[in-house]
XYZ file of C-alpha atoms in Angstrom:
653
model
C 55.660 87.798 -64.948
C 52.206 89.335 -64.615
C 51.751 93.114 -64.999
C 51.102 95.130 -61.865
C 47.358 96.243 -61.682
C 46.558 99.932 -61.929
C 45.047 101.714 -58.869
C 41.306 102.575 -58.807
C 40.055 105.538 -60.769
C 42.504 105.075 -63.569
C 45.012 107.380 -61.926
C 48.543 106.164 -61.507
C 49.703 106.820 -57.961
C 53.494 106.632 -57.600
C 54.415 105.325 -54.224
C 57.996 105.755 -52.989
C 60.342 103.140 -54.408
C 57.905 101.975 -57.076
C 58.917 101.928 -60.733
C 57.536 100.388 -63.921
C 58.694 96.942 -64.918
C 58.502 97.386 -68.643
C 61.394 96.795 -71.014
C 64.270 99.169 -70.500
C 63.108 100.143 -67.014
C 65.916 101.403 -64.748
C 66.082 102.233 -61.095
C 68.340 102.246 -58.069
C 67.909 98.497 -57.523
C 68.191 97.429 -61.167
C 71.813 96.159 -61.200
C 71.257 94.222 -58.027
C 68.025 92.647 -59.365
C 69.762 91.676 -62.585
C 72.606 90.137 -60.569
C 70.055 88.156 -58.482
C 68.435 86.879 -61.653
C 71.734 85.253 -62.745
C 72.311 81.624 -61.929
C 74.899 80.647 -59.336
C 77.237 79.406 -62.097
C 76.965 82.707 -63.960
C 77.714 84.672 -60.796
C 80.777 82.502 -60.020
C 82.117 82.964 -63.554
C 81.648 86.702 -63.305
C 83.439 86.905 -59.965
C 86.279 84.762 -61.307
C 86.759 87.054 -64.306
C 86.734 90.096 -62.027
C 89.453 88.596 -59.808
C 91.574 87.716 -62.862
C 91.318 91.292 -64.151
C 92.340 92.650 -60.761
C 95.355 90.350 -60.614
C 96.475 91.365 -64.094
C 96.089 94.995 -63.166
C 98.150 94.519 -60.011
C 100.876 92.703 -61.928
C 101.006 95.438 -64.558
C 101.294 98.066 -61.823
C 104.177 96.219 -60.124
C 105.953 95.763 -63.457
C 105.736 99.455 -64.283
C 106.836 100.382 -60.783
C 109.935 98.170 -61.193
C 110.716 99.818 -64.535
C 110.662 103.326 -63.100
C 112.360 102.336 -59.865
C 115.255 100.805 -61.807
C 115.653 104.022 -63.772
C 115.309 106.454 -60.882
C 117.223 104.511 -58.236
C 120.617 105.827 -59.247
C 121.177 109.326 -58.006
C 123.341 111.922 -59.687
C 125.889 111.542 -56.930
C 126.237 107.846 -57.647
C 127.084 108.565 -61.282
C 129.761 111.060 -60.314
C 131.892 108.331 -58.752
C 132.037 106.424 -62.025
C 135.133 106.668 -64.151
C 135.181 108.386 -67.500
C 133.838 106.794 -70.659
C 134.834 103.144 -70.907
C 137.060 101.815 -73.647
C 134.978 101.106 -76.704
C 135.461 98.531 -79.412
C 134.490 100.308 -82.624
C 131.963 98.905 -85.028
C 133.239 95.932 -86.965
C 133.581 96.394 -90.672
C 131.293 94.497 -92.986
C 132.955 91.580 -94.668
C 132.155 90.103 -98.066
C 128.501 89.240 -98.475
C 129.284 85.847 -99.932
C 132.188 84.431 -97.921
C 134.091 81.671 -99.526
C 133.231 78.103 -98.713
C 135.605 76.737 -96.092
C 137.218 73.462 -96.931
C 136.382 70.628 -94.623
C 132.991 71.960 -93.540
C 129.640 70.997 -94.996
C 128.103 73.818 -97.071
C 125.255 75.678 -95.426
C 122.363 77.607 -96.890
C 122.912 81.346 -96.791
C 121.560 82.940 -93.658
C 120.315 86.450 -93.193
C 122.965 88.101 -91.113
C 125.814 90.537 -91.234
C 129.288 89.107 -91.410
C 131.829 91.606 -90.351
C 135.546 91.807 -89.865
C 137.279 91.858 -86.496
C 136.552 95.013 -84.546
C 139.074 97.781 -84.099
C 140.250 97.698 -80.523
C 141.629 101.219 -80.384
C 140.584 102.860 -77.132
C 139.481 106.486 -77.297
C 140.193 108.904 -74.538
C 137.159 110.301 -72.704
C 136.311 113.859 -73.553
C 135.831 115.479 -70.206
C 133.303 115.730 -67.421
C 130.657 117.612 -69.391
C 130.483 115.025 -72.123
C 130.473 112.261 -69.517
C 127.370 113.739 -67.937
C 125.677 114.170 -71.306
C 126.378 110.575 -72.281
C 125.209 109.236 -68.926
C 121.968 111.184 -69.269
C 121.495 109.970 -72.830
C 122.043 106.361 -71.760
C 119.513 106.705 -68.960
C 116.976 108.204 -71.374
C 117.636 105.378 -73.820
C 116.948 102.807 -71.139
C 113.647 104.506 -70.245
C 112.190 105.215 -73.658
C 113.724 102.272 -75.503
C 114.072 102.477 -79.223
C 110.944 104.462 -80.129
C 111.415 107.953 -81.497
C 115.144 107.759 -82.158
C 116.663 108.518 -85.517
C 119.248 105.922 -86.521
C 119.213 102.235 -85.686
C 122.169 102.603 -83.370
C 120.522 105.507 -81.564
C 117.269 103.622 -81.250
C 119.157 100.940 -79.376
C 120.900 103.430 -77.125
C 124.124 101.997 -78.541
C 126.988 103.494 -80.477
C 129.001 101.349 -82.869
C 132.135 103.422 -83.140
C 134.975 102.873 -85.524
C 137.200 104.233 -88.219
C 134.331 103.962 -90.684
C 131.919 106.249 -88.815
C 131.314 109.797 -89.998
C 133.196 112.585 -88.317
C 130.086 114.133 -86.842
C 129.207 110.809 -85.206
C 132.536 110.468 -83.512
C 133.766 111.892 -80.261
C 133.979 115.626 -79.838
C 137.476 116.763 -79.094
C 137.884 118.395 -75.687
C 139.244 121.920 -75.357
C 142.998 122.088 -75.604
C 143.367 123.005 -71.956
C 140.780 120.557 -70.706
C 142.029 117.811 -68.457
C 141.130 114.469 -70.024
C 140.582 111.760 -67.401
C 141.716 108.253 -68.280
C 141.363 104.900 -66.700
C 144.704 103.479 -65.600
C 144.625 100.561 -68.039
C 143.989 102.926 -70.963
C 147.434 104.466 -70.883
C 148.937 101.737 -73.039
C 145.793 100.658 -74.870
C 145.322 104.118 -76.320
C 148.609 103.857 -78.199
C 147.717 100.629 -80.010
C 145.388 100.089 -82.921
C 144.118 96.750 -84.155
C 144.428 95.728 -87.762
C 141.448 96.465 -89.994
C 141.948 93.303 -92.056
C 138.812 91.341 -92.808
C 138.129 87.950 -91.302
C 140.086 85.056 -92.713
C 138.471 81.809 -93.881
C 138.839 80.064 -90.537
C 137.358 82.973 -88.620
C 134.429 82.999 -91.040
C 133.923 79.313 -90.279
C 133.671 80.180 -86.580
C 131.158 82.936 -87.374
C 129.150 80.404 -89.386
C 129.193 77.970 -86.459
C 128.101 80.712 -84.069
C 125.250 81.820 -86.307
C 124.074 78.226 -86.707
C 124.071 77.771 -82.920
C 122.441 81.164 -82.406
C 119.722 80.425 -84.962
C 118.681 77.347 -82.984
C 118.717 79.250 -79.698
C 116.812 82.184 -81.164
C 114.135 79.982 -82.725
C 113.590 77.397 -79.998
C 114.938 78.822 -76.717
C 114.907 82.620 -76.956
C 115.234 84.232 -73.529
C 115.707 80.881 -71.787
C 118.885 79.494 -70.283
C 119.957 76.723 -72.653
C 118.929 75.200 -75.953
C 117.879 71.565 -76.338
C 118.576 71.299 -80.072
C 117.294 67.778 -80.741
C 113.846 68.299 -79.249
C 113.855 71.939 -80.384
C 113.078 73.175 -76.905
C 114.901 74.646 -73.939
C 115.954 74.005 -70.376
C 116.081 76.407 -67.437
C 118.731 76.639 -64.754
C 118.325 80.141 -63.350
C 115.706 81.498 -65.751
C 117.929 84.459 -66.642
C 118.642 83.979 -70.339
C 121.986 82.389 -69.549
C 123.061 81.623 -73.118
C 122.118 85.092 -74.329
C 124.027 86.946 -71.606
C 127.010 84.598 -71.883
C 127.257 85.270 -75.626
C 126.962 89.085 -75.637
C 130.681 89.820 -75.858
C 131.222 86.969 -78.331
C 128.762 88.617 -80.715
C 130.539 91.935 -80.339
C 133.969 90.405 -80.973
C 132.718 88.455 -83.999
C 131.189 91.613 -85.430
C 127.578 90.424 -85.299
C 125.954 93.818 -84.894
C 122.421 92.748 -85.740
C 122.426 89.836 -83.288
C 124.062 91.933 -80.564
C 121.462 94.689 -80.840
C 118.615 92.198 -80.687
C 120.118 90.597 -77.581
C 120.652 94.019 -76.058
C 116.944 94.784 -76.489
C 116.082 91.600 -74.598
C 118.429 92.537 -71.765
C 116.860 95.993 -71.562
C 113.244 94.828 -71.696
C 113.167 91.333 -70.226
C 116.158 90.693 -67.966
C 114.844 91.209 -64.444
C 116.534 89.930 -61.329
C 113.672 90.466 -58.896
C 112.501 86.879 -59.010
C 112.241 84.057 -56.525
C 115.010 81.785 -57.788
C 118.152 80.245 -56.316
C 121.310 80.817 -58.333
C 124.716 79.260 -57.885
C 127.063 82.019 -56.733
C 130.022 80.840 -58.813
C 128.220 79.973 -62.036
C 126.078 83.096 -62.055
C 129.059 85.313 -61.245
C 131.312 84.066 -64.022
C 128.553 83.828 -66.641
C 126.062 86.606 -65.893
C 128.038 89.178 -63.902
C 131.167 88.569 -65.977
C 129.197 88.657 -69.214
C 127.495 91.958 -68.358
C 130.751 93.603 -67.269
C 132.515 92.478 -70.426
C 129.661 93.673 -72.645
C 129.854 97.040 -70.904
C 133.586 97.365 -71.481
C 133.460 96.373 -75.138
C 130.351 98.336 -76.154
C 130.416 101.236 -73.703
C 126.681 100.741 -73.119
C 125.896 101.677 -69.520
C 122.793 99.471 -69.556
C 125.033 96.457 -68.966
C 126.787 98.096 -66.022
C 123.440 99.001 -64.472
C 122.313 95.388 -64.771
C 125.642 94.145 -63.421
C 125.414 96.342 -60.331
C 121.852 95.220 -59.643
C 122.846 91.583 -59.972
C 125.978 92.021 -57.857
C 123.921 93.505 -55.036
C 121.591 90.512 -55.137
C 124.533 88.099 -54.804
C 125.947 89.774 -51.697
C 123.819 87.864 -49.133
C 125.860 84.755 -49.996
C 128.769 86.250 -48.036
C 126.778 86.525 -44.788
C 128.218 83.446 -43.139
C 129.992 82.942 -39.791
C 133.298 82.410 -41.582
C 132.910 84.953 -44.424
C 133.271 82.002 -46.812
C 130.201 82.394 -49.051
C 127.378 79.930 -49.452
C 127.032 78.190 -52.796
C 123.475 79.394 -53.451
C 121.570 82.634 -53.016
C 117.982 83.546 -53.840
C 118.217 86.772 -55.828
C 114.614 87.655 -55.074
C 114.403 87.028 -51.343
C 118.062 87.513 -50.432
C 118.224 84.170 -48.615
C 121.502 82.292 -49.104
C 122.262 78.694 -48.192
C 124.714 75.851 -48.803
C 123.761 72.799 -50.863
C 120.971 70.746 -49.302
C 123.285 67.828 -48.562
C 126.249 69.639 -46.965
C 127.435 72.861 -45.361
C 130.530 72.899 -47.573
C 131.304 75.009 -50.612
C 133.895 73.962 -53.158
C 137.189 75.815 -53.122
C 136.924 76.695 -56.815
C 133.491 78.250 -56.264
C 134.526 80.640 -53.518
C 137.920 81.616 -54.977
C 136.860 82.166 -58.608
C 134.563 85.174 -58.244
C 137.196 87.751 -57.353
C 137.940 89.164 -60.815
C 134.301 90.053 -61.327
C 133.564 91.479 -57.867
C 136.776 93.529 -57.834
C 135.963 95.015 -61.229
C 132.391 95.794 -60.166
C 133.714 97.775 -57.211
C 136.145 99.673 -59.409
C 133.402 100.679 -61.834
C 130.737 101.617 -59.281
C 132.922 103.032 -56.516
C 131.203 100.696 -54.033
C 133.957 98.798 -52.217
C 131.699 96.202 -50.615
C 131.967 93.843 -53.585
C 135.762 93.856 -53.625
C 136.074 93.680 -49.849
C 133.806 90.629 -49.587
C 135.620 88.737 -52.349
C 139.114 89.612 -51.171
C 138.288 88.595 -47.607
C 137.733 85.083 -48.953
C 141.147 85.156 -50.637
C 142.843 86.255 -47.427
C 141.193 83.560 -45.353
C 142.005 80.780 -47.829
C 145.593 81.970 -47.956
C 145.952 81.541 -44.176
C 144.316 78.092 -43.925
C 146.063 74.908 -42.931
C 145.671 71.732 -44.920
C 147.544 72.704 -48.083
C 150.291 70.601 -49.649
C 153.042 72.769 -51.137
C 150.497 75.275 -52.378
C 147.907 72.681 -53.447
C 144.470 73.059 -51.852
C 141.752 70.508 -50.973
C 138.480 70.595 -52.886
C 136.042 71.617 -50.118
C 135.752 74.336 -47.495
C 133.190 74.634 -44.697
C 131.102 77.796 -44.602
C 130.615 77.628 -40.830
C 134.154 76.983 -39.630
C 135.962 78.412 -42.648
C 138.305 75.394 -42.706
C 139.177 72.937 -45.463
C 137.360 69.609 -45.359
C 138.060 66.248 -47.035
C 141.745 66.790 -46.446
C 144.370 64.863 -48.356
C 142.669 64.941 -51.784
C 144.310 67.213 -54.367
C 143.324 67.790 -57.985
C 143.441 70.448 -60.670
C 140.127 69.221 -62.043
C 136.590 69.922 -60.934
C 136.081 71.787 -57.631
C 139.622 73.153 -57.451
C 140.749 74.132 -60.968
C 140.028 77.845 -61.218
C 141.474 78.585 -57.760
C 144.918 78.394 -59.338
C 143.813 80.307 -62.435
C 142.469 83.239 -60.404
C 145.591 83.564 -58.273
C 147.536 84.523 -61.393
C 144.780 86.517 -63.055
C 144.031 88.643 -59.984
C 147.718 89.485 -59.812
C 147.649 90.532 -63.470
C 144.327 92.374 -63.116
C 145.663 94.492 -60.250
C 148.743 95.603 -62.136
C 151.104 92.978 -60.626
C 151.136 94.735 -57.262
C 149.600 92.097 -54.967
C 152.610 89.977 -54.111
C 150.710 87.509 -51.926
C 148.708 86.309 -54.910
C 151.869 85.762 -56.932
C 153.569 83.897 -54.106
C 150.615 81.548 -53.688
C 150.530 80.910 -57.441
C 154.245 80.169 -57.732
C 154.087 77.846 -54.724
C 151.157 76.000 -56.305
C 152.997 75.517 -59.603
C 155.918 74.030 -57.671
C 153.455 71.749 -55.854
C 152.020 70.574 -59.172
C 155.489 69.721 -60.438
C 156.371 67.895 -57.258
C 153.209 65.882 -56.613
C 150.936 65.721 -59.670
C 153.054 65.500 -62.840
C 153.738 62.178 -64.554
C 154.468 60.790 -68.037
C 152.390 58.253 -69.923
C 153.398 55.278 -72.036
C 154.296 54.809 -74.810
C 154.408 58.451 -76.063
C 155.742 59.948 -72.814
C 152.934 62.485 -72.601
C 153.205 64.846 -69.638
C 149.938 64.941 -67.710
C 148.541 66.199 -64.394
C 147.116 63.467 -62.183
C 145.450 63.487 -58.780
C 146.603 62.680 -55.259
C 144.319 60.867 -52.840
C 145.834 60.512 -49.355
C 149.279 59.994 -50.791
C 148.169 57.658 -53.592
C 148.684 58.922 -57.142
C 145.933 58.483 -59.740
C 146.624 58.850 -63.477
C 143.273 60.575 -63.978
C 143.023 63.929 -65.709
C 139.831 65.901 -66.318
C 139.434 67.823 -69.540
C 138.984 70.812 -67.229
C 142.713 70.589 -66.441
C 143.459 71.678 -70.002
C 143.061 75.266 -68.796
C 146.507 74.919 -67.226
C 148.695 75.189 -70.359
C 147.132 78.540 -71.180
C 147.457 79.813 -67.621
C 151.117 78.794 -67.431
C 151.833 80.454 -70.778
C 150.070 83.636 -69.656
C 152.202 83.744 -66.521
C 155.383 83.326 -68.562
C 154.256 86.179 -70.809
C 153.948 88.391 -67.740
C 157.461 87.693 -66.568
C 157.292 84.408 -64.674
C 159.990 81.726 -65.196
C 160.534 80.427 -68.738
C 160.144 76.862 -67.467
C 156.438 77.627 -67.044
C 156.198 78.037 -70.812
C 158.021 74.749 -71.357
C 155.556 72.935 -69.116
C 152.669 74.704 -70.862
C 153.796 73.404 -74.256
C 154.220 69.850 -72.958
C 150.747 69.843 -71.391
C 149.250 71.357 -74.547
C 150.555 68.396 -76.532
C 148.840 66.082 -74.061
C 145.514 67.907 -74.281
C 145.670 67.703 -78.059
C 146.261 63.940 -77.861
C 143.126 63.640 -75.724
C 141.303 64.737 -78.891
C 143.517 63.092 -81.500
C 143.369 59.599 -79.998
C 139.563 59.518 -79.972
C 137.696 58.188 -83.001
C 135.551 61.325 -83.287
C 138.449 63.701 -82.751
C 136.744 65.026 -79.613
C 138.084 64.672 -76.092
C 136.319 62.727 -73.347
C 135.312 64.477 -70.159
C 137.884 62.460 -68.173
C 140.965 60.606 -69.385
C 143.102 57.985 -67.675
C 146.711 57.683 -68.788
C 148.538 54.428 -69.296
C 151.643 54.096 -67.118
C 152.726 50.582 -68.172
C 154.907 49.753 -71.122
C 152.957 47.647 -73.564
C 152.635 47.445 -77.306
C 149.469 48.491 -79.159
C 148.223 50.432 -76.158
C 147.182 54.058 -76.381
C 148.368 56.608 -73.864
C 144.824 57.890 -73.344
C 142.371 55.415 -71.844
C 138.670 56.163 -71.366
C 136.111 54.576 -69.069
C 132.536 54.120 -70.256
C 131.186 56.658 -67.771
C 133.689 59.315 -68.870
C 133.506 59.277 -72.668
C 131.064 62.143 -73.111
C 131.942 65.552 -74.545
C 130.146 68.687 -73.336
C 131.521 71.108 -75.976
C 134.005 72.347 -73.388
C 136.414 75.234 -74.101
C 139.530 74.506 -72.013
C 141.672 72.958 -74.766
C 140.932 75.642 -77.367
C 141.407 78.271 -74.651
C 144.960 77.065 -74.115
C 145.514 76.777 -77.867
C 144.649 80.464 -78.124
C 147.190 81.427 -75.464
C 149.913 79.194 -76.914
C 149.480 80.518 -80.443
C 149.180 84.145 -79.323
C 152.363 83.890 -77.244
C 154.537 81.604 -79.415
C 153.313 82.209 -82.957
C 153.508 78.479 -83.709
C 150.800 77.795 -86.302
C 150.441 74.163 -85.316
C 148.185 75.376 -82.528
C 145.887 76.991 -85.089
C 145.860 73.751 -87.084
C 144.937 71.755 -83.999
C 142.072 74.141 -83.279
C 140.887 73.804 -86.867
C 140.741 70.025 -86.456
C 138.678 70.419 -83.299
C 136.238 72.799 -84.997
C 135.850 70.322 -87.852
C 135.055 67.542 -85.347
C 132.461 69.744 -83.633
C 130.815 70.386 -86.990
C 130.913 66.711 -87.939
C 129.616 65.078 -84.765
C 127.766 67.715 -82.713
C 126.084 70.048 -85.219
C 122.294 69.689 -85.350
C 120.741 70.510 -88.759
C 117.781 72.438 -87.346
C 120.074 74.756 -85.403
C 122.489 74.456 -82.501
C 125.125 72.000 -81.357
C 124.665 69.132 -78.931
C 126.957 67.524 -76.403
C 127.492 63.821 -77.120
C 127.769 60.716 -74.948
C 130.381 58.682 -76.799
C 133.500 60.212 -78.357
C 134.734 56.737 -79.308
C 131.882 55.859 -81.666
C 131.820 58.069 -84.770
C 128.812 56.226 -86.184
C 126.698 56.608 -83.059
C 128.046 59.479 -80.921
C 124.728 59.562 -79.023
C 123.822 63.266 -78.832
C 122.591 64.375 -75.420
C 120.237 67.187 -76.494
C 121.942 70.030 -74.675
C 123.977 73.012 -75.810
C 125.800 74.519 -72.849
C 125.939 78.297 -72.696
C 129.730 78.174 -72.592
C 129.856 76.819 -76.144
C 128.900 80.304 -77.366
C 130.448 82.205 -74.472
C 133.828 80.455 -74.493
C 134.502 77.705 -77.036
C 133.644 79.610 -80.206
C 135.094 82.859 -78.879
C 138.476 81.266 -78.185
C 138.443 79.557 -81.594
C 137.803 82.904 -83.291
C 140.645 84.544 -81.355
C 142.912 81.550 -82.036
C 142.455 81.987 -85.792
C 143.219 85.716 -85.641
C 146.715 86.891 -86.542
C 146.195 90.267 -84.875
C 147.934 90.315 -81.463
C 146.056 93.497 -80.540
C 142.668 91.834 -80.843
C 141.960 91.755 -77.093
C 145.629 92.153 -76.213
C 146.863 90.087 -73.286
C 148.612 93.224 -72.038
C 145.282 95.065 -71.841
C 142.726 92.424 -70.904
C 142.504 89.434 -68.612
C 139.854 86.792 -69.306
C 137.720 85.463 -66.505
C 137.157 81.717 -66.277
C 134.129 82.047 -68.593
C 136.220 83.825 -71.281
C 134.806 87.292 -70.555
C 137.573 89.887 -71.036
C 138.003 92.435 -68.257
C 140.531 95.295 -68.331
C 143.874 95.201 -66.548
C 143.914 98.024 -64.064
C 147.369 99.317 -64.840
C 149.754 98.886 -67.790
C 151.972 95.838 -67.590
């Protein structure tokens, strides 16, 4: 650039708008001139970076708005309808730092964790309205400010680990002598019982070791995601809601894993957000996420979990907006749009009739009856439908007409199983007052005896088959192994003794589904031999059915049978199953994997997937099975949902 010539006479006349062009010159048009001097590529890059910064700023603003909206959305009036302090499982005691090596399991390197004894299940009475308000305010503050600035570790987490070992000043303040102490109905009996403070036995420690090994893999390779893929050290997503973590919250509390529970609680507080554009399955998300949050609330007393549960429950409600009031199978929790599967307008009967425990409990805790009313309307409509066979129901129901479809097919396996389970458990949950539920359950048990029971050859094993338009099939899903436990639970609550006899016979059969396999693990589906022949096993397996998904149903029933009979053979059977899991499904780098072939111990063909229910159900039931304390989650105080999440019984039995 050439310099501008000076005007005549040596004087420098400054005309309007003129400025020197020397280095460092500035003027009103300088930024624009500099911008014009940039190349087109430089200008495009600059604009792109500006847009990116604006988008990040907008996203940060929305995120912070969600945080404060979630905190401020609940009014003081809404909190007044809540019951008094929930029952709280006190802090588990710390067990020996170097637990003994358990025979039959491969030794593992010591892991950094706390091993603690079974928690004390004594329920403490709430201390009056004033303390309730103080605790609610403290919980809300904890959710807002997180852990920063709090004194102890438990306070930083907004969580109180209460137990016999806590200092007096950390415990509950006693109410005035004349103060009226409110109690939840189910607390009346629970308050009079106190669990044993004995430390974990060797078998329980083995379950804790298995859980920590599975958790280590999830924490390292799949943290915050739905499920671990242990072989490839990665993860898979189903709903994108941290499914394994939420499903395992109450298991960690029951096993006494304080450190792991607190870390998971932080994730729930900071990362679990339901305002996202994703379709969730109504049934699966209810039993795993809603049930898991409600159970974690009851066991820990941490209101964070109830707040999350109420938010999630509200986002599931659009599924019930159908012409028939029979809910759709899927709902988008971000947009509120619900729909049936892409290929049909039907829902499965098990899906729509196995959400009632959770929705009823959510209504009881929040005071909002819409959850209970929607779920119970489904129960009433299914009760009145035609197409049943002596209490047995078909597998599908249409969301438009509200009628059963695919009539004439009856099974206690997939798509129908938990319908029967929830008839009994709703009756127990409600204090045994809803006679229609009991009548439907008793009629169904009679229908099972009449149409679906048979005996195999040569061991005469009692099994539950299927009926297809009058034709009997000797096919039994592993899922059906929930039935022995359900029958035993009903007998415990006063139903006919013959239910317990059938439960024991079916439990023997479910055990043989494991025992007769070369790996000691059950196939997904078994076919029973009905012909007399030598050198033939009772349990036959087809190539497509010989996989094992780490399912819980057999050990679930073992827990009920041992708890209610005291026969230690059920504990021994569960120990064998745990040993088989450790032998054929344990992945050295962390986690457990489902396998494709239970008949080939040399090549079980791992499938690279650890289902969330392995931590949420299978290991939890094994831990409870190995406990000799009948008050550890007493069956007179709690009822387990179909994902093994304990919820309180509303009134004493």
